[in-house]
Structures are given as structure tokens and as C-alpha cells.
mmCIF file of C-alpha atoms and ligand atoms in Angstrom:
data_model
loop_
_atom_site.group_PDB
_atom_site.id
_atom_site.type_symbol
_atom_site.label_atom_id
_atom_site.label_comp_id
_atom_site.label_asym_id
_atom_site.label_seq_id
_atom_site.Cartn_x
_atom_site.Cartn_y
_atom_site.Cartn_z
ATOM 1 C CA MET A 10 16.064 -17.813 -12.867
ATOM 2 C CA GLN A 11 17.499 -15.023 -14.424
ATOM 3 C CA ALA A 12 19.975 -12.603 -11.990
ATOM 4 C CA ARG A 13 17.659 -9.735 -10.989
ATOM 5 C CA ILE A 14 18.470 -6.137 -10.387
ATOM 6 C CA VAL A 15 15.262 -4.611 -8.266
ATOM 7 C CA MET A 16 14.917 -1.773 -6.728
ATOM 8 C CA LEU A 17 12.050 0.106 -4.422
ATOM 9 C CA VAL A 18 11.697 3.070 -4.378
ATOM 10 C CA ASP A 19 9.831 4.917 -1.488
ATOM 11 C CA LEU A 20 9.135 8.476 -0.097
ATOM 12 C CA ASP A 21 10.185 9.117 3.027
ATOM 13 C CA TYR A 22 6.794 10.459 5.704
ATOM 14 C CA PHE A 23 5.291 11.154 2.326
ATOM 15 C CA TYR A 24 2.486 13.029 2.829
ATOM 16 C CA ALA A 25 4.271 15.705 5.383
ATOM 17 C CA GLN A 26 6.741 15.894 3.003
ATOM 18 C CA CYS A 27 4.495 17.338 0.374
ATOM 19 C CA GLU A 28 2.962 19.517 3.234
ATOM 20 C CA GLU A 29 6.284 20.661 3.645
ATOM 21 C CA ARG A 30 6.666 21.007 0.375
ATOM 22 C CA ARG A 31 3.345 23.017 -0.066
ATOM 23 C CA ASN A 32 4.384 25.110 2.724
ATOM 24 C CA PRO A 33 8.934 25.114 3.607
ATOM 25 C CA ALA A 34 8.088 27.020 6.703
ATOM 26 C CA LEU A 35 7.456 24.192 8.370
ATOM 27 C CA LYS A 36 10.224 21.692 7.817
ATOM 28 C CA SER A 37 11.703 22.648 10.564
ATOM 29 C CA LYS A 38 8.028 22.071 13.006
ATOM 30 C CA PRO A 39 6.913 19.170 14.512
ATOM 31 C CA VAL A 40 4.521 18.342 11.011
ATOM 32 C CA VAL A 41 1.403 15.575 11.705
ATOM 33 C CA VAL A 42 -1.040 14.805 9.298
ATOM 34 C CA CYS A 43 -4.244 13.522 10.397
ATOM 35 C CA VAL A 44 -7.291 11.972 9.387
ATOM 36 C CA TYR A 45 -10.408 13.739 11.323
ATOM 37 C CA SER A 46 -12.777 11.194 12.405
ATOM 38 C CA GLY A 47 -15.143 14.935 12.815
ATOM 39 C CA ARG A 48 -16.960 13.636 15.605
ATOM 40 C CA THR A 49 -15.002 15.313 18.041
ATOM 41 C CA GLU A 50 -12.214 17.725 16.987
ATOM 42 C CA ASP A 51 -8.988 15.993 18.028
ATOM 43 C CA SER A 52 -10.912 12.066 17.431
ATOM 44 C CA GLY A 53 -9.149 10.346 14.458
ATOM 45 C CA ALA A 54 -5.691 9.127 13.805
ATOM 46 C CA VAL A 55 -2.365 10.140 12.608
ATOM 47 C CA SER A 56 -2.106 9.268 9.189
ATOM 48 C CA THR A 57 2.004 10.036 9.045
ATOM 49 C CA ALA A 58 4.079 12.832 10.351
ATOM 50 C CA ASN A 59 7.507 14.041 9.562
ATOM 51 C CA TYR A 60 10.619 13.195 11.255
ATOM 52 C CA VAL A 61 10.568 16.278 13.557
ATOM 53 C CA ALA A 62 7.723 14.868 15.010
ATOM 54 C CA ARG A 63 8.656 11.323 15.161
ATOM 55 C CA LYS A 64 11.481 12.139 17.564
ATOM 56 C CA TYR A 65 8.624 13.066 20.072
ATOM 57 C CA GLY A 66 7.159 9.374 19.927
ATOM 58 C CA VAL A 67 4.596 10.702 16.780
ATOM 59 C CA LYS A 68 3.982 8.291 14.448
ATOM 60 C CA SER A 69 1.458 6.475 12.017
ATOM 61 C CA GLY A 70 -1.326 5.357 13.361
ATOM 62 C CA ILE A 71 -1.333 6.269 16.573
ATOM 63 C CA PRO A 72 -4.794 8.532 17.714
ATOM 64 C CA ILE A 73 -4.668 12.773 17.330
ATOM 65 C CA SER A 74 -4.632 13.173 20.890
ATOM 66 C CA LEU A 75 -1.866 10.976 22.110
ATOM 67 C CA ALA A 76 -0.151 13.237 19.242
ATOM 68 C CA LYS A 77 -0.789 15.934 20.800
ATOM 69 C CA LYS A 78 -0.005 15.070 24.968
ATOM 70 C CA LYS A 79 3.177 14.394 22.716
ATOM 71 C CA LEU A 80 3.765 17.649 21.101
ATOM 72 C CA LYS A 81 2.280 19.314 24.347
ATOM 73 C CA ASP A 82 3.793 22.782 24.578
ATOM 74 C CA ILE A 83 5.691 21.737 21.404
ATOM 75 C CA ASP A 84 5.311 24.408 18.466
ATOM 76 C CA ALA A 85 3.737 21.802 16.349
ATOM 77 C CA VAL A 86 2.060 21.363 13.302
ATOM 78 C CA PHE A 87 -1.614 19.498 13.027
ATOM 79 C CA LEU A 88 -2.909 19.239 9.100
ATOM 80 C CA PRO A 89 -5.708 17.370 7.538
ATOM 81 C CA VAL A 90 -4.919 14.784 5.583
ATOM 82 C CA ASP A 91 -5.364 16.794 1.590
ATOM 83 C CA LYS A 92 -4.692 12.596 -0.367
ATOM 84 C CA GLU A 93 -5.614 14.723 -4.277
ATOM 85 C CA PHE A 94 -2.842 16.741 -3.540
ATOM 86 C CA TYR A 95 -0.503 14.084 -2.511
ATOM 87 C CA LYS A 96 -1.925 11.672 -5.519
ATOM 88 C CA GLU A 97 -1.027 14.642 -8.592
ATOM 89 C CA ILE A 98 2.722 15.093 -6.519
ATOM 90 C CA SER A 99 2.744 10.885 -6.713
ATOM 91 C CA ASP A 100 1.278 10.828 -10.430
ATOM 92 C CA ARG A 101 3.903 12.955 -11.120
ATOM 93 C CA ILE A 102 6.755 11.206 -9.596
ATOM 94 C CA MET A 103 5.901 8.224 -10.762
ATOM 95 C CA GLU A 104 5.804 8.951 -14.426
ATOM 96 C CA LEU A 105 9.178 10.158 -13.666
ATOM 97 C CA LEU A 106 9.949 6.980 -11.595
ATOM 98 C CA ARG A 107 8.706 4.781 -14.704
ATOM 99 C CA SER A 108 11.562 6.300 -17.616
ATOM 100 C CA TYR A 109 14.182 4.676 -15.240
ATOM 101 C CA ALA A 110 12.856 1.239 -15.326
ATOM 102 C CA ASP A 111 13.264 -1.752 -17.978
ATOM 103 C CA ARG A 112 9.998 -2.513 -16.112
ATOM 104 C CA PHE A 113 7.512 -1.038 -12.955
ATOM 105 C CA GLU A 114 5.181 -1.863 -11.009
ATOM 106 C CA GLN A 115 3.407 1.221 -8.580
ATOM 107 C CA VAL A 116 2.758 -0.396 -5.528
ATOM 108 C CA GLY A 117 1.395 2.160 -2.722
ATOM 109 C CA ILE A 118 0.939 5.847 -3.261
ATOM 110 C CA ASP A 119 4.447 6.725 -2.236
ATOM 111 C CA GLU A 120 6.519 3.115 -3.335
ATOM 112 C CA ALA A 121 7.182 1.403 -6.588
ATOM 113 C CA TYR A 122 9.574 -1.329 -7.314
ATOM 114 C CA LEU A 123 11.467 -0.421 -10.174
ATOM 115 C CA ASP A 124 13.753 -3.773 -12.302
ATOM 116 C CA VAL A 125 16.924 -2.276 -13.788
ATOM 117 C CA THR A 126 18.380 -5.748 -14.798
ATOM 118 C CA GLN A 127 19.294 -4.382 -18.378
ATOM 119 C CA ARG A 128 20.418 -0.801 -18.158
ATOM 120 C CA THR A 129 22.444 -1.062 -15.374
ATOM 121 C CA LYS A 130 24.055 -4.793 -17.210
ATOM 122 C CA GLU A 131 23.456 -6.365 -14.311
ATOM 123 C CA ASN A 132 26.515 -4.729 -12.074
ATOM 124 C CA TYR A 133 25.416 -3.252 -9.174
ATOM 125 C CA HIS A 134 28.273 -0.238 -9.837
ATOM 126 C CA GLU A 135 26.165 1.007 -12.272
ATOM 127 C CA ALA A 136 22.232 0.571 -10.170
ATOM 128 C CA GLU A 137 23.854 2.436 -7.245
ATOM 129 C CA GLU A 138 24.907 5.571 -9.849
ATOM 130 C CA LEU A 139 21.487 4.812 -11.433
ATOM 131 C CA ALA A 140 19.347 5.210 -7.838
ATOM 132 C CA ALA A 141 21.723 8.517 -6.848
ATOM 133 C CA THR A 142 20.588 9.699 -10.191
ATOM 134 C CA ILE A 143 16.902 9.372 -9.380
ATOM 135 C CA LYS A 144 17.257 10.777 -5.926
ATOM 136 C CA HIS A 145 18.962 13.540 -7.488
ATOM 137 C CA ASP A 146 15.939 13.806 -10.134
ATOM 138 C CA VAL A 147 13.276 13.475 -7.976
ATOM 139 C CA LEU A 148 14.477 16.257 -5.195
ATOM 140 C CA THR A 149 15.044 18.564 -8.199
ATOM 141 C CA GLN A 150 12.540 18.561 -10.103
ATOM 142 C CA GLN A 151 10.417 17.382 -7.632
ATOM 143 C CA LYS A 152 11.476 18.812 -4.562
ATOM 144 C CA LEU A 153 11.051 15.524 -1.865
ATOM 145 C CA THR A 154 13.743 13.018 -0.957
ATOM 146 C CA CYS A 155 13.403 9.518 -1.068
ATOM 147 C CA SER A 156 15.042 6.560 0.478
ATOM 148 C CA ILE A 157 15.767 3.378 -2.089
ATOM 149 C CA GLY A 158 16.707 0.014 -1.865
ATOM 150 C CA VAL A 159 18.971 -2.391 -4.109
ATOM 151 C CA GLY A 160 18.694 -5.845 -4.502
ATOM 152 C CA PRO A 161 18.642 -9.133 -6.301
ATOM 153 C CA ASN A 162 15.181 -8.787 -5.729
ATOM 154 C CA LYS A 163 11.928 -7.254 -4.465
ATOM 155 C CA LEU A 164 11.845 -8.918 -0.625
ATOM 156 C CA VAL A 165 15.437 -8.219 -0.683
ATOM 157 C CA ALA A 166 14.918 -4.145 -2.182
ATOM 158 C CA LYS A 167 11.868 -3.287 0.113
ATOM 159 C CA ILE A 168 13.626 -4.299 3.583
ATOM 160 C CA ALA A 169 16.986 -2.398 1.717
ATOM 161 C CA SER A 170 14.630 0.994 1.223
ATOM 162 C CA ASP A 171 13.253 1.040 4.895
ATOM 163 C CA ILE A 172 16.427 0.454 7.120
ATOM 164 C CA GLN A 173 18.733 4.040 5.951
ATOM 165 C CA LYS A 174 15.196 6.282 6.688
ATOM 166 C CA PRO A 175 15.165 9.257 5.367
ATOM 167 C CA ASP A 176 16.893 9.949 2.026
ATOM 168 C CA GLY A 177 18.246 6.583 1.908
ATOM 169 C CA LEU A 178 20.328 4.498 -0.228
ATOM 170 C CA THR A 179 20.861 0.864 0.182
ATOM 171 C CA LEU A 180 22.145 -1.730 -1.746
ATOM 172 C CA VAL A 181 22.414 -5.203 -1.017
ATOM 173 C CA ARG A 182 24.823 -7.630 -3.517
ATOM 174 C CA PRO A 183 23.414 -11.112 -4.003
ATOM 175 C CA GLU A 184 27.056 -12.047 -2.189
ATOM 176 C CA GLU A 185 25.784 -9.980 1.000
ATOM 177 C CA VAL A 186 21.894 -10.551 1.299
ATOM 178 C CA LYS A 187 22.877 -13.556 4.067
ATOM 179 C CA SER A 188 24.576 -11.328 5.569
ATOM 180 C CA PHE A 189 22.165 -8.552 5.397
ATOM 181 C CA LEU A 190 18.832 -10.332 6.387
ATOM 182 C CA SER A 191 20.386 -12.606 8.988
ATOM 183 C CA PRO A 192 20.331 -10.032 12.145
ATOM 184 C CA LEU A 193 17.312 -8.094 11.313
ATOM 185 C CA PRO A 194 14.081 -8.627 13.160
ATOM 186 C CA VAL A 195 11.684 -11.154 12.112
ATOM 187 C CA ARG A 196 8.644 -8.181 11.620
ATOM 188 C CA ARG A 197 11.237 -6.816 8.640
ATOM 189 C CA LEU A 198 10.073 -9.915 6.245
ATOM 190 C CA VAL A 199 6.951 -8.801 4.420
ATOM 191 C CA GLY A 200 3.857 -10.845 5.533
ATOM 192 C CA VAL A 201 5.228 -11.207 9.253
ATOM 193 C CA GLY A 202 2.842 -9.139 11.273
ATOM 194 C CA LYS A 203 2.168 -8.901 15.064
ATOM 195 C CA LYS A 204 0.588 -12.992 15.388
ATOM 196 C CA THR A 205 3.044 -14.543 13.336
ATOM 197 C CA GLU A 206 6.100 -12.254 15.594
ATOM 198 C CA LYS A 207 4.887 -14.016 17.952
ATOM 199 C CA LYS A 208 4.037 -17.346 17.148
ATOM 200 C CA LEU A 209 8.066 -17.598 16.253
ATOM 201 C CA GLU A 210 8.914 -16.078 18.887
ATOM 202 C CA THR A 211 7.287 -18.864 20.804
ATOM 203 C CA LEU A 212 9.412 -21.543 18.464
ATOM 204 C CA GLY A 213 12.790 -19.566 19.513
ATOM 205 C CA VAL A 214 13.445 -17.735 17.021
ATOM 206 C CA ARG A 215 13.747 -14.001 16.861
ATOM 207 C CA THR A 216 16.063 -12.957 13.747
ATOM 208 C CA VAL A 217 15.432 -13.842 10.075
ATOM 209 C CA GLY A 218 18.956 -15.205 10.374
ATOM 210 C CA GLN A 219 17.082 -17.974 13.299
ATOM 211 C CA LEU A 220 14.347 -18.063 11.124
ATOM 212 C CA ALA A 221 16.614 -19.128 7.873
ATOM 213 C CA MET A 222 18.215 -22.095 10.702
ATOM 214 C CA PHE A 223 14.890 -23.344 11.782
ATOM 215 C CA ASP A 224 13.790 -26.523 10.539
ATOM 216 C CA VAL A 225 11.770 -26.014 7.272
ATOM 217 C CA GLN A 226 9.141 -29.290 7.770
ATOM 218 C CA ARG A 227 8.592 -27.773 11.243
ATOM 219 C CA LEU A 228 7.603 -24.244 9.811
ATOM 220 C CA ILE A 229 5.436 -26.336 7.498
ATOM 221 C CA GLU A 230 4.123 -28.004 10.564
ATOM 222 C CA VAL A 231 2.767 -24.884 11.857
ATOM 223 C CA PHE A 232 2.225 -22.605 9.370
ATOM 224 C CA GLY A 233 1.035 -24.702 6.816
ATOM 225 C CA ARG A 234 2.724 -25.647 3.778
ATOM 226 C CA LYS A 235 2.801 -22.194 1.757
ATOM 227 C CA LEU A 236 2.911 -19.638 4.615
ATOM 228 C CA GLY A 237 6.142 -22.294 6.144
ATOM 229 C CA THR A 238 7.530 -22.737 2.419
ATOM 230 C CA TYR A 239 7.369 -18.486 2.366
ATOM 231 C CA PHE A 240 8.926 -17.679 5.521
ATOM 232 C CA HIS A 241 11.961 -19.717 4.439
ATOM 233 C CA ASN A 242 12.547 -18.951 1.808
ATOM 234 C CA ALA A 243 11.956 -15.012 2.734
ATOM 235 C CA SER A 244 14.853 -15.451 5.684
ATOM 236 C CA LEU A 245 17.547 -16.904 2.916
ATOM 237 C CA GLY A 246 16.738 -13.944 1.250
ATOM 238 C CA ILE A 247 14.823 -15.880 -1.915
ATOM 239 C CA ASP A 248 12.382 -13.925 -3.770
ATOM 240 C CA ASP A 249 11.083 -14.525 -7.522
ATOM 241 C CA GLU A 250 8.240 -12.125 -7.508
ATOM 242 C CA PRO A 251 8.590 -10.726 -10.904
ATOM 243 C CA VAL A 252 8.027 -6.857 -11.169
ATOM 244 C CA GLN A 253 4.526 -6.351 -12.894
ATOM 245 C CA GLU A 254 3.592 -3.829 -15.685
ATOM 246 C CA ARG A 255 -0.118 -2.933 -14.103
ATOM 247 C CA SER A 256 -1.556 -0.183 -16.468
ATOM 248 C CA GLU A 257 -5.132 -0.223 -14.369
ATOM 249 C CA PRO A 258 -5.570 0.704 -10.826
ATOM 250 C CA GLU A 259 -5.497 -2.422 -8.452
ATOM 251 C CA SER A 260 -9.426 -1.314 -7.460
ATOM 252 C CA VAL A 261 -11.689 2.076 -6.479
ATOM 253 C CA SER A 262 -12.672 2.658 -3.510
ATOM 254 C CA ARG A 263 -14.292 4.965 -1.199
ATOM 255 C CA ILE A 264 -14.820 4.959 2.499
ATOM 256 C CA SER A 265 -17.136 7.462 5.123
ATOM 257 C CA THR A 266 -17.570 7.962 9.086
ATOM 258 C CA LEU A 267 -20.853 7.097 10.445
ATOM 259 C CA LYS A 268 -22.084 9.754 12.059
ATOM 260 C CA GLU A 269 -22.546 7.456 15.269
ATOM 261 C CA ASP A 270 -21.536 4.026 15.614
ATOM 262 C CA THR A 271 -24.281 1.489 14.363
ATOM 263 C CA ARG A 272 -25.159 -1.697 13.628
ATOM 264 C CA ASP A 273 -28.675 -0.657 11.620
ATOM 265 C CA LEU A 274 -28.385 -2.118 8.441
ATOM 266 C CA ALA A 275 -30.808 1.039 6.767
ATOM 267 C CA VAL A 276 -28.770 3.359 8.595
ATOM 268 C CA ILE A 277 -24.773 2.071 7.051
ATOM 269 C CA LEU A 278 -26.812 1.277 3.599
ATOM 270 C CA ASP A 279 -28.008 5.131 3.115
ATOM 271 C CA GLU A 280 -24.535 5.907 3.598
ATOM 272 C CA ALA A 281 -22.575 2.715 1.978
ATOM 273 C CA TYR A 282 -24.988 2.949 -1.209
ATOM 274 C CA LYS A 283 -23.766 6.942 -1.721
ATOM 275 C CA LEU A 284 -20.074 5.839 -1.659
ATOM 276 C CA CYS A 285 -21.165 3.295 -5.037
ATOM 277 C CA ASP A 286 -22.058 5.991 -6.483
ATOM 278 C CA ASP A 287 -19.219 7.886 -6.404
ATOM 279 C CA VAL A 288 -17.229 4.576 -7.023
ATOM 280 C CA HIS A 289 -19.356 4.341 -9.996
ATOM 281 C CA SER A 290 -19.294 7.709 -11.291
ATOM 282 C CA LYS A 291 -15.096 7.116 -11.365
ATOM 283 C CA LEU A 292 -15.322 3.533 -13.389
ATOM 284 C CA LEU A 293 -17.568 5.591 -16.146
ATOM 285 C CA GLN A 294 -15.063 8.105 -16.351
ATOM 286 C CA ARG A 295 -12.262 5.431 -16.507
ATOM 287 C CA ARG A 296 -13.767 3.167 -18.487
ATOM 288 C CA LEU A 297 -13.422 0.394 -15.600
ATOM 289 C CA ILE A 298 -15.543 -2.667 -15.848
ATOM 290 C CA TYR A 299 -15.101 -4.770 -11.985
ATOM 291 C CA ARG A 300 -15.243 -8.579 -11.057
ATOM 292 C CA SER A 301 -14.949 -8.434 -7.557
ATOM 293 C CA VAL A 302 -16.750 -6.039 -4.973
ATOM 294 C CA SER A 303 -16.089 -5.367 -0.889
ATOM 295 C CA ILE A 304 -17.297 -4.106 1.596
ATOM 296 C CA TYR A 305 -15.148 -2.846 4.804
ATOM 297 C CA ILE A 306 -16.411 -1.922 8.481
ATOM 298 C CA VAL A 307 -14.238 -0.085 10.676
ATOM 299 C CA ALA A 308 -15.345 -1.240 14.352
ATOM 300 C CA GLY A 309 -15.177 1.286 17.751
ATOM 301 C CA ASP A 310 -11.869 0.003 18.771
ATOM 302 C CA LEU A 311 -10.851 0.828 14.759
ATOM 303 C CA SER A 312 -10.347 -2.921 13.711
ATOM 304 C CA VAL A 313 -10.887 -3.733 10.077
ATOM 305 C CA HIS A 314 -13.206 -5.942 8.724
ATOM 306 C CA SER A 315 -14.068 -6.902 5.118
ATOM 307 C CA ARG A 316 -16.071 -8.894 3.633
ATOM 308 C CA SER A 317 -15.918 -9.831 -0.381
ATOM 309 C CA LYS A 318 -17.563 -11.234 -3.371
ATOM 310 C CA THR A 319 -16.808 -12.061 -7.037
ATOM 311 C CA PHE A 320 -17.873 -12.208 -10.057
ATOM 312 C CA GLU A 321 -17.745 -14.880 -13.240
ATOM 313 C CA ASN A 322 -17.925 -11.867 -14.986
ATOM 314 C CA PRO A 323 -17.257 -8.565 -15.183
ATOM 315 C CA THR A 324 -19.819 -5.781 -15.033
ATOM 316 C CA SER A 325 -20.181 -2.066 -14.630
ATOM 317 C CA ASP A 326 -23.549 -2.652 -13.272
ATOM 318 C CA LEU A 327 -24.728 -0.143 -10.693
ATOM 319 C CA GLU A 328 -27.818 -1.836 -9.152
ATOM 320 C CA THR A 329 -25.435 -4.970 -8.875
ATOM 321 C CA PHE A 330 -22.810 -2.742 -7.417
ATOM 322 C CA LYS A 331 -25.626 -2.411 -4.315
ATOM 323 C CA LYS A 332 -27.338 -5.750 -4.458
ATOM 324 C CA THR A 333 -24.030 -6.796 -3.621
ATOM 325 C CA VAL A 334 -23.083 -4.708 -0.651
ATOM 326 C CA LYS A 335 -26.133 -5.351 1.000
ATOM 327 C CA GLU A 336 -25.559 -8.710 1.215
ATOM 328 C CA LEU A 337 -22.271 -8.087 2.909
ATOM 329 C CA PHE A 338 -22.975 -5.765 4.840
ATOM 330 C CA GLU A 339 -26.044 -8.073 5.786
ATOM 331 C CA LYS A 340 -23.853 -11.177 6.156
ATOM 332 C CA PHE A 341 -21.312 -8.861 8.040
ATOM 333 C CA LEU A 342 -24.376 -8.157 10.333
ATOM 334 C CA GLY A 343 -25.022 -11.612 10.863
ATOM 335 C CA GLU A 344 -21.459 -13.013 11.332
ATOM 336 C CA SER A 345 -20.251 -10.129 13.197
ATOM 337 C CA ASP A 346 -21.353 -7.572 16.646
ATOM 338 C CA VAL A 347 -18.933 -5.061 16.136
ATOM 339 C CA GLU A 348 -20.672 -1.506 15.493
ATOM 340 C CA ALA A 349 -19.541 0.293 12.195
ATOM 341 C CA ARG A 350 -17.867 3.598 12.837
ATOM 342 C CA ARG A 351 -16.891 3.966 9.715
ATOM 343 C CA VAL A 352 -18.122 1.530 5.936
ATOM 344 C CA GLY A 353 -16.210 1.278 2.385
ATOM 345 C CA VAL A 354 -17.118 -0.195 -0.090
ATOM 346 C CA LYS A 355 -14.322 -1.018 -2.748
ATOM 347 C CA VAL A 356 -14.227 -2.974 -6.883
ATOM 348 C CA SER A 357 -11.206 -4.909 -7.594
ATOM 349 C CA ASN A 358 -10.532 -7.017 -10.084
ATOM 350 C CA LEU A 359 -10.784 -3.860 -12.759
ATOM 351 C CA ASN A 360 -10.476 -4.464 -16.539
ATOM 352 C CA LYS A 361 -10.979 -1.913 -19.502
ATOM 353 C CA LYS A 362 -14.564 -2.065 -21.415
ATOM 354 C CA GLU A 363 -12.686 -1.826 -24.874
ATOM 355 C CA GLU A 364 -10.361 -5.056 -23.717
ATOM 356 C CA LEU A 365 -13.964 -6.493 -22.493
ATOM 357 C CA GLN A 366 -15.428 -5.761 -25.595
ATOM 358 C CA LYS A 367 -12.552 -7.193 -27.755
ATOM 359 C CA GLN A 368 -12.196 -10.164 -26.115
ATOM 360 C CA ILE A 369 -16.010 -10.908 -26.687
ATOM 361 C CA THR A 370 -15.928 -9.620 -30.448
ATOM 362 C CA ASN A 371 -12.885 -12.271 -30.857
ATOM 363 C CA PHE A 372 -14.538 -14.895 -28.985
ATOM 364 C CA PHE A 373 -17.397 -14.704 -31.324
ATOM 365 C CA GLY A 374 -15.271 -13.705 -34.239
ATOM 366 C CA PHE A 375 -17.753 -10.556 -34.966
ATOM 367 C CA SER A 376 -16.381 -7.500 -36.109
ATOM 368 C CA LYS A 377 -17.844 -4.397 -35.886
ATOM 369 C CA HIS A 378 -18.785 -2.666 -39.186
HETATM 370 N N1 DCP B 410 -0.441 6.136 5.629
HETATM 371 C C1 DCP B 410 -1.531 6.094 6.854
HETATM 372 N N2 DCP B 410 -2.050 5.613 8.012
HETATM 373 C C2 DCP B 410 -1.488 4.462 7.904
HETATM 374 C C3 DCP B 410 0.126 4.744 7.354
HETATM 375 C C4 DCP B 410 0.077 5.423 6.038
HETATM 376 O O1 DCP B 410 -1.786 7.028 5.709
HETATM 377 N N3 DCP B 410 -0.814 4.159 9.113
HETATM 378 C C5 DCP B 410 -0.050 7.211 4.545
HETATM 379 C C6 DCP B 410 0.413 8.345 4.829
HETATM 380 C C7 DCP B 410 2.279 8.211 4.442
HETATM 381 C C8 DCP B 410 1.810 7.496 3.594
HETATM 382 O O2 DCP B 410 0.659 6.405 3.139
HETATM 383 O O3 DCP B 410 2.509 9.172 4.281
HETATM 384 C C9 DCP B 410 2.814 6.199 3.393
HETATM 385 O O4 DCP B 410 2.689 5.784 4.216
HETATM 386 P P1 DCP B 410 4.235 5.223 4.420
HETATM 387 O O5 DCP B 410 4.541 3.416 5.062
HETATM 388 O O6 DCP B 410 5.585 4.815 3.037
HETATM 389 O O7 DCP B 410 4.756 6.096 5.863
HETATM 390 P P2 DCP B 410 5.905 7.606 5.352
HETATM 391 O O8 DCP B 410 6.034 8.083 3.986
HETATM 392 O O9 DCP B 410 4.686 8.702 6.117
HETATM 393 O O10 DCP B 410 7.291 7.169 6.061
HETATM 394 P P3 DCP B 410 8.317 6.796 6.014
HETATM 395 O O11 DCP B 410 9.657 7.796 6.020
HETATM 396 O O12 DCP B 410 8.368 6.193 6.746
HETATM 397 O O13 DCP B 410 8.821 5.950 4.063
HETATM 398 CA CA1 CA B 411 7.208 6.749 2.863
HETATM 399 CA CA1 CA B 412 5.639 3.207 1.363
#
């Protein structure tokens, strides 16, 4: 594979920074953006917090009540998430970022990969200047700071972006990859979660460098061929995943909180069907058809469960959607004994309606007259 230069741009404390942009007086205070579940006044989880609040140990995922404890007697601001507002800002920034890339891939509301190989002529000095320009333009035009990692592939760029936050710019040249990665804990690698981290620790592997030295055959024995090989390559900073342009959203989903935890299928479906209606109208709006349907269940202990089904042929039919959602919830309740606290539905494997029409037309040799 040809040498590449890839950037990962990640917006700093994104939701909280959007709130600061809307109301600059917040900047000096701890700002905590919350997903309120609506049960009691403080039930729910922290979505994110600004860096002032992080100093007190407040971070994504912790209960709101715990965040309040940590910020007791401090002039902190708690706000509900306003996803539509953040999405608007995100859309504008993504459009700006896209203009700096040979190839562009958005991977979340606040981050994107940019392949800049051609426009930097494979030169890291030019890439550094480009990254500085991007940071400057995002700040002056959209009033937000971001952190950028630059490296020979997505894996290295992603880790680099994370290493000096907020407002960071980290370059890792190909010859620096090994020394950059080797002291890091294995947890920094995409795909290494708590479980894998524990397993690796029992093998005496804590750092990426130790993982790189570990016998690949044994890794394969422990994790299977696919994952074992991936961990081995990742530890060496090897990653051939291209920066992939995506023109359509990956998925459309809706989730909502039930009035109380339940295993009652009728109650769950009552809520889930409303979510299906919402998703369906969004699909119609954007002229999208789907091939996969998933359901999500967030249990009382906040563990997340899901079930999916993929069809042979894409559809946009609402009845099929609801029927599949029903099947999946029935299946889930039969297989698990958790109580649902929140339920969600999602469609993915999306296509434009027109594209399918085109394919059919081409296939049968019809023309539209
Ligand atoms: N988010 C969330 N719940 C989580 C993690 C994230 O709702 N458990 C949302 C809020 C974040 C946004 O996604 O603002 C982006 O997530 P990041 O992981 O990039 O975190 P931040 O942008 O908040 O902080 P950082 O400065 O560390 O990137
Ligand atoms: Ca971020
Ligand atoms: Ca992110």
C-alpha cells in the first residue's frame, strides 16, 4: 500500500463546548451536559462535561447524582442535551473539514478522518501546517477548539488526536510510530475494552510495546485468528483501512425512556412503535431505504442489549419495520431476563431510493419513458 498521511480531527468536549459557544459566560464554570431520564429530578447520566468540570472528576457516563456530589458547593451549570443544536454546529464544521481533505470520512458527531496525502504531497511538515490552518479556521469561523492527530494511518491518527487534549496537535511520523505507541497502555487501541485489557494483563501484557513483542500465535490462540491478528498489527501501528467517503447516514435511530422498568411486551411495543413511526418519517424525508433493523434495550443497571435482523432486499415499508421490531423484542425477552428501562429502534444498511430504482432499471434493461 502506498504511503499515506491521515488526520483525525476531534472536537473538544463537544456538547459542553457548544453550550459555551451559545453562552460564553459559562466558560469559567464547570459545565455538565446531562441526559435526564425523567424519572426523578437527578436520574440520568452525564453526556459530557467541560474541562473545568473534569478537574472535579466529572466525566461522560457517570450518574448525574454523582456529578452533583462531586460539584457540591461549587458554582456549576447542569444543562440538558440539545442534540439538534449540536448537530447543526457539527454539520457546518464537517462541511468545512471536508474542504481540506482528498478523502473525508465522518465517524461520529464530533470527529472525522481526513486523508490529506495528495494535498500535502506526503510531506509531514505541510501536514502540520495544514492541521494548524484547520484548527485556526474551525476556531475563527465556528468558535470551537479541536484536537488533531496526524499519522500514516487511521489507527495512529486516532490515538495521536487523543494524546494532547484539549486544543492539541500531535504529529506521528512513520519512523516515530513504534516509539510513540509502545509506552501506551493497551487500552488506547481501538477494540481493546475492559475485558480484553484484563485478559491481556493475565498474559503479562499492559503496554502496546509488550503487545508488539508478544507471540502472535499465542494471541491467536487466546483471541481467535481475526482479533489476534488485529491486536498484533495494531500494536505495531499497522492499519490499512482506507478513509472512506460516506454520502449517506449509516443509520437512523430513536430511543426513549419508559415510564417504569418492564418486561411487558405490550408496553414495550407501544413505545417502540412510536419510535418506528419517527424513524420511518425521517427515512421518507431523506428518501432512504434500509436492509437491517435493530432494537436496543437499556436495562435498569444501564447495560445495553441489542438484537438485529438483516433482509435480503432493502425496503422502506413501515409494516415490515414494526413486524421485525416485534419479532426482535419477543426474541430478546425470551432469551434474557433483564427489565427494559429505555428502548430504541434503528435501521441501517441504508440506500437512496433512487439508487435501488436505478439498479432495478439497469438490471431489467428497462428505460423510463
Ligand atoms: N457522548 C455522550 N455519552 C458518552 C460519550 C460521548 O453523550 N458516553 C457525546 C457527548 C460528547 C460527544 O459525544 O460531547 C463526543 O464524545 P467524545 O468522546 O469525543 O468526548 P467529548 O468531545 O465530550 O470530549 P473530548 O474533549 O475528550 O473529546
Ligand atoms: Ca470530542
Ligand atoms: Ca469524539
